């Protein structure tokens, strides 16, 4: 019944949409919190720089939100267009968090509209600040609910399948699956981390481009600090994810770690190149017994190997590279964050050097690449399943012959939207630097006096 | 009332909400672009943008809400509508993406850019046309169940006069609703020049609207007699709707009570939309799918209804707040305090 090219192009199109969407979605989840913190500090310290920082981030945020909203809408509907059989089953079991997500999204949209259009309308800045709380709650809540759906796909439960018939559906149980806590936690903190490092990268870039204004210094310091906190949180939750995988999805862990034979005291493999035919690994860094330790806090615990699983139920082995990349960037960002903060406190010259700022600038895009790598790892890592142990990807896709054409159209669309948003954002900030905006505000104030 | 009917009623109300706010939004984009291309921008753009800016994202959510809701309450629709709608659905999505993002690009990035505004306006009228295809295929006769599941017969669809009547109806209704709403909004802002121009647009689009409605009734009678007859059983709703339409035209003509005119427009579409919807009962897609054989399991239905009630408790005050701050706020409508970020 399945149509092979339709399955292939459905996967491709879904990958295009998600890969593009998560850039904007990650910003969408992280930025409201960052605006909130900047504005809060501004009110507390009575420092106009932080208020302006919040305002400028909010202005850029409108553009990213627009692209995030439309691609999110596209993805929501594409699920039914491309994976009708999956959505029929999912509708019966996992519709609840999907439904809740739309409420969170609604809530966020309303308050974001109000927030953006009421600057200077309230006498008291704190009142305006209050509007940000529902925005931040709404954006994080929608991430939580949609990640619950994804967690369900990885560790489905809350229903019984008897002879192809669904029975005993328990919507709440389907939301609270074993992979849910680690997934939700990981998605949230990485979104906060990524946006913090992105904003830090922008500040560092402005300083490199010659702006001496103290505004950028304050911004850099604030976001490096936040980035470090969330990077450490990410690492901790990432460790929990490893333990989850060992217990519930061992084939994903084994593929990500190139762990073929089940044994006790398994080694951790960092980097390396695999010859898939001979299963020989070259150029790796091998840390003895570390995999067992990471998977279960015991150096001699048994870790299941890939050879114990049927060949047609294991994910592709290239996910190891994705895993390495994601973890390396995470570790790198913790090191950079620590070096920066220690440098500030101990007056190291490093902090003022140009090359260190360039590293911070590179950190922005790198963390986004790590988010992409992490999602590819998570998604490709459960191949060939769309609903692990219940439904294969090939059984879920549409059988329509036109998916290839649609994939091409959407690819073009995403390129246009990507370029468009970058051009508009650049123009917005280039034509209106901080120095000028501050000056204008001061002129206005003196006019009023 | 059983829970299936409750479910479909809730969704139908939300779809109606989307049709109203979406029409205002799509039409506003169209008039904005038309204004820019014909150099009437000075008159139209400020009033339109002032309304649109804080609410454009909210409009979009109505749509998301509907399609997530229908999968939740009626999961089989994913197969029966999702599979045949791949191409029209994807086109709608591409148009929505262009529209949503280019609105933001234009309003916050480069104001008054002709290309952006045209894209935005054109996509706005194409979306209702593309969306209305869903209503046509739900009438039956265009979708057959093949080996790989439901399939759409494009040739039959695009050669059917019913399809084109529905397309004309959706476009003219959208522009009529939008023009009437903006007339009221311009009047509120004391912008008489914009008001008179928008009023003209409302009259203009009322004509194809009437023609399309008659066309659809004629087509439906032969295409799906069951649906037609059931609608005729509710003739009083249709008559009420027509009377309200006449009332709207009268009020606009005599420059009186624009607020009441808006109420009448909403009422007019509400009655017609519900007569159409109730007549469609019990089919979601004639004759393959009814609301009973596609309904979700009992526990999910209850969970969704509970969530829905709780969600509304959160949503209604928030919606009221945004209306009070922007749409019903005279100072804002007049542009007295422009406090955009």
PDB file of N, CA and C in Angstrom, chain B residues 77 79-86 88-89 130-144 150-154 156-158 160 162-163 166 223-224 276 280 284-288:
ATOM      1  N   UNK B  77     -10.649  12.552  10.087  1.00  0.00           N
ATOM      2  CA  UNK B  77     -10.554  13.627   9.092  1.00  0.00           C
ATOM      3  C   UNK B  77      -9.125  13.758   8.574  1.00  0.00           C
ATOM      4  N   UNK B  79      -7.210  11.449   7.626  1.00  0.00           N
ATOM      5  CA  UNK B  79      -7.096  10.594   6.446  1.00  0.00           C
ATOM      6  C   UNK B  79      -7.996  11.095   5.317  1.00  0.00           C
ATOM      7  N   UNK B  80      -9.247  11.398   5.646  1.00  0.00           N
ATOM      8  CA  UNK B  80     -10.204  11.713   4.583  1.00  0.00           C
ATOM      9  C   UNK B  80      -9.995  13.102   3.979  1.00  0.00           C
ATOM     10  N   UNK B  81      -9.529  14.056   4.781  1.00  0.00           N
ATOM     11  CA  UNK B  81      -9.238  15.373   4.222  1.00  0.00           C
ATOM     12  C   UNK B  81      -7.744  15.566   3.970  1.00  0.00           C
ATOM     13  N   UNK B  82      -6.912  15.045   4.882  1.00  0.00           N
ATOM     14  CA  UNK B  82      -5.465  15.263   4.773  1.00  0.00           C
ATOM     15  C   UNK B  82      -4.907  14.712   3.479  1.00  0.00           C
ATOM     16  N   UNK B  83      -5.256  13.488   3.167  1.00  0.00           N
ATOM     17  CA  UNK B  83      -4.691  12.847   1.980  1.00  0.00           C
ATOM     18  C   UNK B  83      -5.105  13.554   0.677  1.00  0.00           C
ATOM     19  N   UNK B  84      -6.416  13.745   0.423  1.00  0.00           N
ATOM     20  CA  UNK B  84      -6.772  14.424  -0.838  1.00  0.00           C
ATOM     21  C   UNK B  84      -6.375  15.890  -0.875  1.00  0.00           C
ATOM     22  N   UNK B  85      -6.238  16.526   0.287  1.00  0.00           N
ATOM     23  CA  UNK B  85      -5.967  17.968   0.296  1.00  0.00           C
ATOM     24  C   UNK B  85      -4.487  18.304   0.197  1.00  0.00           C
ATOM     25  N   UNK B  86      -3.637  17.326  -0.103  1.00  0.00           N
ATOM     26  CA  UNK B  86      -2.197  17.611  -0.079  1.00  0.00           C
ATOM     27  C   UNK B  86      -1.838  18.848  -0.906  1.00  0.00           C
ATOM     28  N   UNK B  88      -3.954  21.329  -2.545  1.00  0.00           N
ATOM     29  CA  UNK B  88      -4.575  22.594  -2.127  1.00  0.00           C
ATOM     30  C   UNK B  88      -4.113  23.029  -0.736  1.00  0.00           C
ATOM     31  N   UNK B  89      -3.962  22.059   0.167  1.00  0.00           N
ATOM     32  CA  UNK B  89      -3.509  22.391   1.525  1.00  0.00           C
ATOM     33  C   UNK B  89      -2.131  23.014   1.525  1.00  0.00           C
ATOM     34  N   UNK B 130      -8.761  29.306  -1.804  1.00  0.00           N
ATOM     35  CA  UNK B 130      -8.195  27.965  -1.665  1.00  0.00           C
ATOM     36  C   UNK B 130      -8.843  27.209  -0.508  1.00  0.00           C
ATOM     37  N   UNK B 131      -9.099  27.921   0.591  1.00  0.00           N
ATOM     38  CA  UNK B 131      -9.714  27.264   1.752  1.00  0.00           C
ATOM     39  C   UNK B 131     -11.121  26.766   1.423  1.00  0.00           C
ATOM     40  N   UNK B 132     -11.825  27.524   0.591  1.00  0.00           N
ATOM     41  CA  UNK B 132     -13.213  27.161   0.316  1.00  0.00           C
ATOM     42  C   UNK B 132     -13.312  25.871  -0.491  1.00  0.00           C
ATOM     43  N   UNK B 133     -12.193  25.462  -1.114  1.00  0.00           N
ATOM     44  CA  UNK B 133     -12.164  24.175  -1.819  1.00  0.00           C
ATOM     45  C   UNK B 133     -12.535  23.035  -0.868  1.00  0.00           C
ATOM     46  N   UNK B 134     -12.108  23.182   0.403  1.00  0.00           N
ATOM     47  CA  UNK B 134     -12.427  22.146   1.390  1.00  0.00           C
ATOM     48  C   UNK B 134     -13.937  21.966   1.508  1.00  0.00           C
ATOM     49  N   UNK B 135     -14.661  23.099   1.520  1.00  0.00           N
ATOM     50  CA  UNK B 135     -16.119  23.004   1.622  1.00  0.00           C
ATOM     51  C   UNK B 135     -16.698  22.309   0.392  1.00  0.00           C
ATOM     52  N   UNK B 136     -16.134  22.616  -0.773  1.00  0.00           N
ATOM     53  CA  UNK B 136     -16.647  21.981  -1.989  1.00  0.00           C
ATOM     54  C   UNK B 136     -16.437  20.480  -1.943  1.00  0.00           C
ATOM     55  N   UNK B 137     -15.228  20.046  -1.587  1.00  0.00           N
ATOM     56  CA  UNK B 137     -15.005  18.594  -1.642  1.00  0.00           C
ATOM     57  C   UNK B 137     -15.807  17.865  -0.569  1.00  0.00           C
ATOM     58  N   UNK B 138     -16.176  18.569   0.493  1.00  0.00           N
ATOM     59  CA  UNK B 138     -16.984  17.905   1.525  1.00  0.00           C
ATOM     60  C   UNK B 138     -18.405  17.632   1.025  1.00  0.00           C
ATOM     61  N   UNK B 139     -18.781  18.231  -0.118  1.00  0.00           N
ATOM     62  CA  UNK B 139     -20.112  17.979  -0.668  1.00  0.00           C
ATOM     63  C   UNK B 139     -20.204  16.622  -1.363  1.00  0.00           C
ATOM     64  N   UNK B 140     -19.072  15.968  -1.536  1.00  0.00           N
ATOM     65  CA  UNK B 140     -19.097  14.654  -2.164  1.00  0.00           C
ATOM     66  C   UNK B 140     -18.956  14.738  -3.668  1.00  0.00           C
ATOM     67  N   UNK B 141     -18.536  13.624  -4.268  1.00  0.00           N
ATOM     68  CA  UNK B 141     -18.422  13.569  -5.715  1.00  0.00           C
ATOM     69  C   UNK B 141     -17.031  13.878  -6.220  1.00  0.00           C
ATOM     70  N   UNK B 142     -16.164  14.420  -5.384  1.00  0.00           N
ATOM     71  CA  UNK B 142     -14.824  14.774  -5.853  1.00  0.00           C
ATOM     72  C   UNK B 142     -13.754  13.864  -5.257  1.00  0.00           C
ATOM     73  N   UNK B 143     -14.111  13.164  -4.182  1.00  0.00           N
ATOM     74  CA  UNK B 143     -13.136  12.300  -3.530  1.00  0.00           C
ATOM     75  C   UNK B 143     -13.613  10.861  -3.650  1.00  0.00           C
ATOM     76  N   UNK B 144     -12.733   9.998  -4.149  1.00  0.00           N
ATOM     77  CA  UNK B 144     -13.075   8.582  -4.203  1.00  0.00           C
ATOM     78  C   UNK B 144     -12.068   7.804  -3.377  1.00  0.00           C
ATOM     79  N   UNK B 150      -8.117   7.765   0.279  1.00  0.00           N
ATOM     80  CA  UNK B 150      -8.926   8.732  -0.448  1.00  0.00           C
ATOM     81  C   UNK B 150      -8.114   9.506  -1.487  1.00  0.00           C
ATOM     82  N   UNK B 151      -8.713   9.740  -2.640  1.00  0.00           N
ATOM     83  CA  UNK B 151      -8.023  10.480  -3.702  1.00  0.00           C
ATOM     84  C   UNK B 151      -8.928  11.580  -4.222  1.00  0.00           C
ATOM     85  N   UNK B 152      -8.324  12.692  -4.600  1.00  0.00           N
ATOM     86  CA  UNK B 152      -9.093  13.827  -5.101  1.00  0.00           C
ATOM     87  C   UNK B 152      -9.082  13.821  -6.623  1.00  0.00           C
ATOM     88  N   UNK B 153     -10.267  14.008  -7.212  1.00  0.00           N
ATOM     89  CA  UNK B 153     -10.372  14.074  -8.661  1.00  0.00           C
ATOM     90  C   UNK B 153     -10.318  15.544  -9.081  1.00  0.00           C
ATOM     91  N   UNK B 154      -9.109  15.988  -9.469  1.00  0.00           N
ATOM     92  CA  UNK B 154      -8.904  17.413  -9.741  1.00  0.00           C
ATOM     93  C   UNK B 154      -9.738  17.903 -10.914  1.00  0.00           C
ATOM     94  N   UNK B 156     -12.609  16.810 -12.095  1.00  0.00           N
ATOM     95  CA  UNK B 156     -14.011  17.009 -11.723  1.00  0.00           C
ATOM     96  C   UNK B 156     -14.160  18.264 -10.871  1.00  0.00           C
ATOM     97  N   UNK B 157     -13.200  18.451  -9.964  1.00  0.00           N
ATOM     98  CA  UNK B 157     -13.289  19.588  -9.053  1.00  0.00           C
ATOM     99  C   UNK B 157     -13.235  20.909  -9.807  1.00  0.00           C
ATOM    100  N   UNK B 158     -12.264  21.016 -10.724  1.00  0.00           N
ATOM    101  CA  UNK B 158     -12.052  22.315 -11.362  1.00  0.00           C
ATOM    102  C   UNK B 158     -12.986  22.576 -12.539  1.00  0.00           C
ATOM    103  N   UNK B 160     -16.226  21.837 -12.133  1.00  0.00           N
ATOM    104  CA  UNK B 160     -17.559  21.943 -11.546  1.00  0.00           C
ATOM    105  C   UNK B 160     -17.925  23.415 -11.316  1.00  0.00           C
ATOM    106  N   UNK B 162     -20.010  24.414  -9.262  1.00  0.00           N
ATOM    107  CA  UNK B 162     -20.152  24.580  -7.812  1.00  0.00           C
ATOM    108  C   UNK B 162     -18.867  25.138  -7.213  1.00  0.00           C
ATOM    109  N   UNK B 163     -17.730  24.540  -7.629  1.00  0.00           N
ATOM    110  CA  UNK B 163     -16.443  25.003  -7.123  1.00  0.00           C
ATOM    111  C   UNK B 163     -16.287  26.499  -7.345  1.00  0.00           C
ATOM    112  N   UNK B 166     -18.439  28.725  -5.231  1.00  0.00           N
ATOM    113  CA  UNK B 166     -17.937  28.817  -3.859  1.00  0.00           C
ATOM    114  C   UNK B 166     -16.734  29.749  -3.800  1.00  0.00           C
ATOM    115  N   UNK B 223     -26.319  18.934  -7.250  1.00  0.00           N
ATOM    116  CA  UNK B 223     -25.112  18.205  -6.847  1.00  0.00           C
ATOM    117  C   UNK B 223     -25.338  17.355  -5.603  1.00  0.00           C
ATOM    118  N   UNK B 224     -25.978  17.918  -4.617  1.00  0.00           N
ATOM    119  CA  UNK B 224     -26.197  17.189  -3.373  1.00  0.00           C
ATOM    120  C   UNK B 224     -27.600  17.509  -2.852  1.00  0.00           C
ATOM    121  N   UNK B 276     -26.107  26.284   6.628  1.00  0.00           N
ATOM    122  CA  UNK B 276     -25.270  25.428   5.788  1.00  0.00           C
ATOM    123  C   UNK B 276     -24.731  24.250   6.589  1.00  0.00           C
ATOM    124  N   UNK B 280     -25.625  20.118   6.573  1.00  0.00           N
ATOM    125  CA  UNK B 280     -24.584  19.152   6.223  1.00  0.00           C
ATOM    126  C   UNK B 280     -24.616  17.932   7.139  1.00  0.00           C
ATOM    127  N   UNK B 284     -19.394  14.697   7.511  1.00  0.00           N
ATOM    128  CA  UNK B 284     -18.229  15.579   7.423  1.00  0.00           C
ATOM    129  C   UNK B 284     -17.790  15.615   5.975  1.00  0.00           C
ATOM    130  N   UNK B 285     -17.692  14.421   5.372  1.00  0.00           N
ATOM    131  CA  UNK B 285     -17.454  14.368   3.939  1.00  0.00           C
ATOM    132  C   UNK B 285     -18.475  13.418   3.340  1.00  0.00           C
ATOM    133  N   UNK B 286     -19.370  13.991   2.560  1.00  0.00           N
ATOM    134  CA  UNK B 286     -20.448  13.213   1.966  1.00  0.00           C
ATOM    135  C   UNK B 286     -19.888  12.302   0.880  1.00  0.00           C
ATOM    136  N   UNK B 287     -20.232  11.049   0.765  1.00  0.00           N
ATOM    137  CA  UNK B 287     -20.989  10.232   1.718  1.00  0.00           C
ATOM    138  C   UNK B 287     -20.086   9.310   2.536  1.00  0.00           C
ATOM    139  N   UNK B 288     -18.777   9.627   2.568  1.00  0.00           N
ATOM    140  CA  UNK B 288     -17.822   8.674   3.168  1.00  0.00           C
ATOM    141  C   UNK B 288     -17.731   8.765   4.684  1.00  0.00           C
TER     142      UNK B 288
END
